[in-house]
Amino acid sequence: MEELVERIRAVGKVLPGNVLKVDAFLNHQVDPALMQRIGEEFASRFKNAGVTKIWTVESSGIAPALMTGLALGVPVIFARKHKSVTLKDDLYTAEVYSYTKKVANKISIAKQYVAPDEKVLIIDDFLANGQAVNGLLEIAHQAGVQVVGAGIVIEKAFQPGHQELEAKGIPVVALAKIKSLSNGKVEFEDEEEQ
Ligand code: 5GP
């Protein structure tokens, strides 16, 4: 998605440890108009998949997930990272190791919002090693629901997440694919691969 690639070029910052900081439009300040176009792009790419629900993980997946849900006309669930007083029992739970925070989190989705005939589209902000998406796949497995694909805003294609998901039969759509973050520079995959 050209607009997204241009935005990353303009405001993305490379941090040590192969981390791309995009706090200017996605991970802290959020650009709603760009998120809307991202949501519309995911919706058009998955329009024939029969999606009944979007799943993501709080917090940075919520903005693109919400816009995708709006465009497809389906509800959005964000898996919670901490148990809250209003979310106690009857949960599906999986463990996720956070790439950026270097800690393991439990993520949970309430059983009451999952129907057995669901067709789930997973949306997330980044795909690196695939831990976050795998956590959601684990929950889908527990719930016995089908995952029809994963829509990723920014994929770090030099890390193994994409290949591992495809190997599991999950179609992955990434709107910006980064080939390298070496030497503090963002290098994208070729245009035709975007
Ligand atoms: P994974 O679970 O695929 O290893 O990593 C994906 C998750 O880690 C995303 O949900 C995102 O929050 C975070 N993440 C991974 N790499 C980056 C990065 O380069 N920049 C930012 N801002 N977040 C990242």
CSV table of C-alpha atoms and ligand atoms in Angstrom, one decimal:
chain,number,residue,atom,x,y,z
A,1,MET,CA,0.0,0.0,0.0
A,2,GLU,CA,1.9,3.0,-1.4
A,3,GLU,CA,0.5,5.6,1.1
A,4,LEU,CA,1.5,3.4,4.0
A,5,VAL,CA,5.0,2.8,2.6
A,6,GLU,CA,5.4,6.6,2.1
A,7,ARG,CA,4.3,7.3,5.6
A,8,ILE,CA,6.8,4.8,7.1
A,9,ARG,CA,9.5,6.4,5.0
A,10,ALA,CA,8.5,9.9,6.2
A,11,VAL,CA,8.1,9.2,10.0
A,12,GLY,CA,9.3,5.7,10.8
A,13,LYS,CA,12.3,5.5,13.2
A,14,VAL,CA,14.6,2.4,13.5
A,15,LEU,CA,15.4,1.4,17.1
A,16,PRO,CA,18.0,-1.0,18.2
A,17,GLY,CA,16.9,-4.7,18.0
A,18,ASN,CA,15.2,-4.4,14.6
A,19,VAL,CA,12.3,-2.5,16.0
A,20,LEU,CA,10.5,0.1,13.8
A,21,LYS,CA,8.9,2.9,15.7
A,22,VAL,CA,5.8,4.3,14.1
A,23,ASP,CA,4.3,6.1,17.1
A,24,ALA,CA,3.4,9.0,14.9
A,25,PHE,CA,0.5,7.3,13.2
A,26,LEU,CA,-0.1,3.8,14.6
A,27,ASN,CA,1.4,2.9,18.0
A,28,HIS,CA,0.7,6.0,20.0
A,29,GLN,CA,-0.8,8.9,18.0
A,30,VAL,CA,-3.2,7.3,15.5
A,31,ASP,CA,-4.1,8.8,12.1
A,32,PRO,CA,-7.8,7.9,11.7
A,33,ALA,CA,-8.0,8.6,8.0
A,34,LEU,CA,-5.0,6.4,7.2
A,35,MET,CA,-6.5,3.7,9.5
A,36,GLN,CA,-9.7,3.9,7.6
A,37,ARG,CA,-8.0,3.4,4.3
A,38,ILE,CA,-6.0,0.5,5.8
A,39,GLY,CA,-9.3,-1.0,7.0
A,40,GLU,CA,-10.8,-0.6,3.5
A,41,GLU,CA,-7.8,-2.3,1.9
A,42,PHE,CA,-8.0,-5.3,4.3
A,43,ALA,CA,-11.8,-5.5,3.7
A,44,SER,CA,-11.3,-5.6,-0.1
A,45,ARG,CA,-8.5,-8.2,0.1
A,46,PHE,CA,-10.7,-10.5,2.3
A,47,LYS,CA,-14.1,-9.6,0.9
A,48,ASN,CA,-14.7,-13.2,-0.4
A,49,ALA,CA,-13.5,-15.0,2.7
A,50,GLY,CA,-16.9,-14.9,4.5
A,51,VAL,CA,-15.5,-13.1,7.6
A,52,THR,CA,-17.9,-13.0,10.5
A,53,LYS,CA,-15.6,-11.5,13.1
A,54,ILE,CA,-12.3,-9.6,13.4
A,55,TRP,CA,-9.8,-10.6,16.2
A,56,THR,CA,-6.8,-8.6,17.3
A,57,VAL,CA,-4.7,-8.1,20.5
A,58,GLU,CA,-4.8,-5.0,22.6
A,59,SER,CA,-3.7,-2.3,22.2
A,60,SER,CA,-2.0,-1.4,18.9
A,61,GLY,CA,-4.0,-3.8,16.8
A,62,ILE,CA,-7.3,-2.2,17.8
A,63,ALA,CA,-7.2,0.8,15.4
A,64,PRO,CA,-6.7,-1.1,12.2
A,65,ALA,CA,-8.9,-4.0,13.4
A,66,LEU,CA,-11.8,-1.6,14.2
A,67,MET,CA,-11.6,0.1,10.7
A,68,THR,CA,-11.6,-3.3,9.0
A,69,GLY,CA,-14.6,-4.4,11.1
A,70,LEU,CA,-16.4,-1.2,10.0
A,71,ALA,CA,-15.6,-1.8,6.4
A,72,LEU,CA,-16.7,-5.4,6.5
A,73,GLY,CA,-19.7,-4.8,8.7
A,74,VAL,CA,-18.6,-7.3,11.4
A,75,PRO,CA,-17.8,-7.0,15.1
A,76,VAL,CA,-14.2,-6.7,16.4
A,77,ILE,CA,-12.8,-8.5,19.5
A,78,PHE,CA,-9.5,-7.5,21.0
A,79,ALA,CA,-8.0,-10.1,23.2
A,80,ARG,CA,-7.2,-8.7,26.7
A,81,LYS,CA,-3.8,-9.0,28.1
A,82,HIS,CA,-4.8,-8.7,31.8
A,83,LYS,CA,-7.7,-10.1,33.6
A,84,SER,CA,-10.1,-7.4,34.6
A,85,VAL,CA,-12.8,-7.5,37.2
A,86,THR,CA,-15.4,-7.5,34.4
A,87,LEU,CA,-13.6,-10.3,32.6
A,88,LYS,CA,-13.1,-13.3,34.9
A,89,ASP,CA,-14.1,-16.7,34.1
A,90,ASP,CA,-15.2,-18.5,30.9
A,91,LEU,CA,-12.2,-17.4,29.0
A,92,TYR,CA,-10.1,-18.9,26.2
A,93,THR,CA,-6.5,-18.1,27.1
A,94,ALA,CA,-3.1,-18.4,25.4
A,95,GLU,CA,0.4,-17.3,26.2
A,96,VAL,CA,2.2,-14.7,24.0
A,97,TYR,CA,5.8,-13.6,24.2
A,98,SER,CA,6.1,-9.9,23.3
A,99,TYR,CA,8.8,-9.1,20.8
A,100,THR,CA,9.1,-5.4,21.8
A,101,LYS,CA,8.6,-5.8,25.6
A,102,LYS,CA,10.4,-9.1,26.1
A,103,VAL,CA,7.8,-10.5,28.5
A,104,ALA,CA,5.3,-13.2,28.2
A,105,ASN,CA,1.6,-12.2,28.5
A,106,LYS,CA,-1.5,-14.2,28.8
A,107,ILE,CA,-4.1,-13.1,26.3
A,108,SER,CA,-7.8,-13.9,26.7
A,109,ILE,CA,-11.1,-13.8,24.8
A,110,ALA,CA,-14.4,-14.4,26.6
A,111,LYS,CA,-16.2,-17.5,25.4
A,112,GLN,CA,-19.5,-15.6,25.3
A,113,TYR,CA,-18.4,-13.7,22.2
A,114,VAL,CA,-17.3,-16.7,20.2
A,115,ALA,CA,-19.7,-18.8,18.2
A,116,PRO,CA,-18.7,-22.2,16.9
A,117,ASP,CA,-19.4,-21.3,13.2
A,118,GLU,CA,-17.3,-18.2,13.3
A,119,LYS,CA,-15.0,-17.3,10.4
A,120,VAL,CA,-12.3,-15.1,12.0
A,121,LEU,CA,-10.0,-12.6,10.3
A,122,ILE,CA,-7.0,-11.7,12.5
A,123,ILE,CA,-5.7,-8.2,12.2
A,124,ASP,CA,-2.5,-6.9,13.8
A,125,ASP,CA,-0.2,-3.9,13.6
A,126,PHE,CA,3.1,-5.8,13.1
A,127,LEU,CA,4.2,-9.3,12.2
A,128,ALA,CA,7.6,-10.3,13.4
A,129,ASN,CA,8.0,-13.8,14.8
A,130,GLY,CA,4.3,-14.5,14.7
A,131,GLN,CA,3.8,-14.9,18.5
A,132,ALA,CA,0.8,-12.6,18.7
A,133,VAL,CA,-1.0,-14.2,15.8
A,134,ASN,CA,-0.1,-17.7,17.0
A,135,GLY,CA,-1.7,-16.8,20.4
A,136,LEU,CA,-4.9,-16.0,18.6
A,137,LEU,CA,-4.6,-19.2,16.5
A,138,GLU,CA,-4.3,-21.1,19.7
A,139,ILE,CA,-7.5,-19.6,21.0
A,140,ALA,CA,-9.2,-20.3,17.8
A,141,HIS,CA,-8.1,-23.9,18.1
A,142,GLN,CA,-9.5,-24.1,21.6
A,143,ALA,CA,-12.8,-22.6,20.5
A,144,GLY,CA,-12.9,-24.8,17.4
A,145,VAL,CA,-13.4,-21.8,15.0
A,146,GLN,CA,-11.9,-21.2,11.6
A,147,VAL,CA,-9.3,-18.6,10.9
A,148,VAL,CA,-9.7,-17.4,7.3
A,149,GLY,CA,-6.5,-15.2,7.2
A,150,ALA,CA,-4.3,-12.6,8.8
A,151,GLY,CA,-4.1,-9.0,7.8
A,152,ILE,CA,-0.9,-7.3,8.9
A,153,VAL,CA,-0.2,-3.5,8.7
A,154,ILE,CA,3.6,-3.8,8.7
A,155,GLU,CA,5.4,-7.1,8.2
A,156,LYS,CA,9.1,-7.5,9.0
A,157,ALA,CA,9.7,-10.0,6.2
A,158,PHE,CA,13.2,-10.8,7.4
A,159,GLN,CA,11.6,-12.5,10.5
A,160,PRO,CA,9.9,-15.9,10.3
A,161,GLY,CA,6.3,-15.0,11.2
A,162,HIS,CA,4.9,-14.9,7.7
A,163,GLN,CA,6.4,-18.2,6.5
A,164,GLU,CA,5.3,-20.0,9.7
A,165,LEU,CA,1.7,-18.8,9.3
A,166,GLU,CA,1.6,-19.7,5.6
A,167,ALA,CA,3.0,-23.1,6.6
A,168,LYS,CA,0.0,-23.5,8.8
A,169,GLY,CA,-2.3,-22.7,5.9
A,170,ILE,CA,-3.2,-19.2,7.0
A,171,PRO,CA,-3.2,-16.7,4.1
A,172,VAL,CA,-1.3,-13.6,5.1
A,173,VAL,CA,-1.9,-10.1,3.6
A,174,ALA,CA,0.7,-7.5,4.6
A,175,LEU,CA,0.2,-3.9,3.5
A,176,ALA,CA,3.9,-2.9,3.9
A,177,LYS,CA,6.7,-5.5,3.8
A,178,ILE,CA,10.0,-4.5,5.2
A,179,LYS,CA,13.1,-6.3,3.9
A,180,SER,CA,15.6,-4.9,6.3
A,181,LEU,CA,16.1,-2.5,9.2
A,182,SER,CA,19.9,-2.8,9.2
A,183,ASN,CA,22.1,0.2,9.8
A,184,GLY,CA,19.2,2.3,10.9
A,185,LYS,CA,17.6,2.2,7.4
A,186,VAL,CA,14.2,1.0,6.4
A,187,GLU,CA,14.4,-1.0,3.2
A,188,PHE,CA,11.1,-2.3,1.7
A,189,GLU,CA,10.6,-5.3,-0.5
A,190,ASP,CA,10.2,-4.6,-4.2
A,191,GLU,CA,7.1,-2.7,-5.3
A,192,GLU,CA,5.5,-5.7,-7.0
A,193,GLU,CA,5.9,-7.7,-3.7
A,194,GLN,CA,4.1,-5.1,-1.6
B,1,5GP,P1,5.3,-11.1,16.8
B,1,5GP,O1,4.3,-11.6,17.8
B,1,5GP,O2,4.9,-11.4,15.4
B,1,5GP,O3,6.7,-11.6,17.1
B,1,5GP,O4,5.4,-9.5,17.0
B,1,5GP,C1,4.3,-8.8,16.7
B,1,5GP,C2,3.9,-7.9,17.9
B,1,5GP,O5,5.0,-7.3,18.5
B,1,5GP,C3,3.0,-6.8,17.3
B,1,5GP,O6,1.7,-6.9,17.8
B,1,5GP,C4,3.7,-5.5,17.8
B,1,5GP,O7,3.0,-5.0,18.9
B,1,5GP,C5,5.0,-5.9,18.3
B,1,5GP,N1,6.1,-5.6,17.4
B,1,5GP,C6,7.0,-6.5,16.7
B,1,5GP,N2,7.9,-5.9,16.0
B,1,5GP,C7,7.7,-4.6,16.1
B,1,5GP,C8,8.3,-3.4,15.6
B,1,5GP,O8,9.3,-3.4,14.9
B,1,5GP,N3,7.8,-2.2,16.0
B,1,5GP,C9,6.7,-2.1,16.8
B,1,5GP,N4,6.2,-0.8,17.0
B,1,5GP,N5,6.0,-3.2,17.3
B,1,5GP,C10,6.5,-4.4,17.0
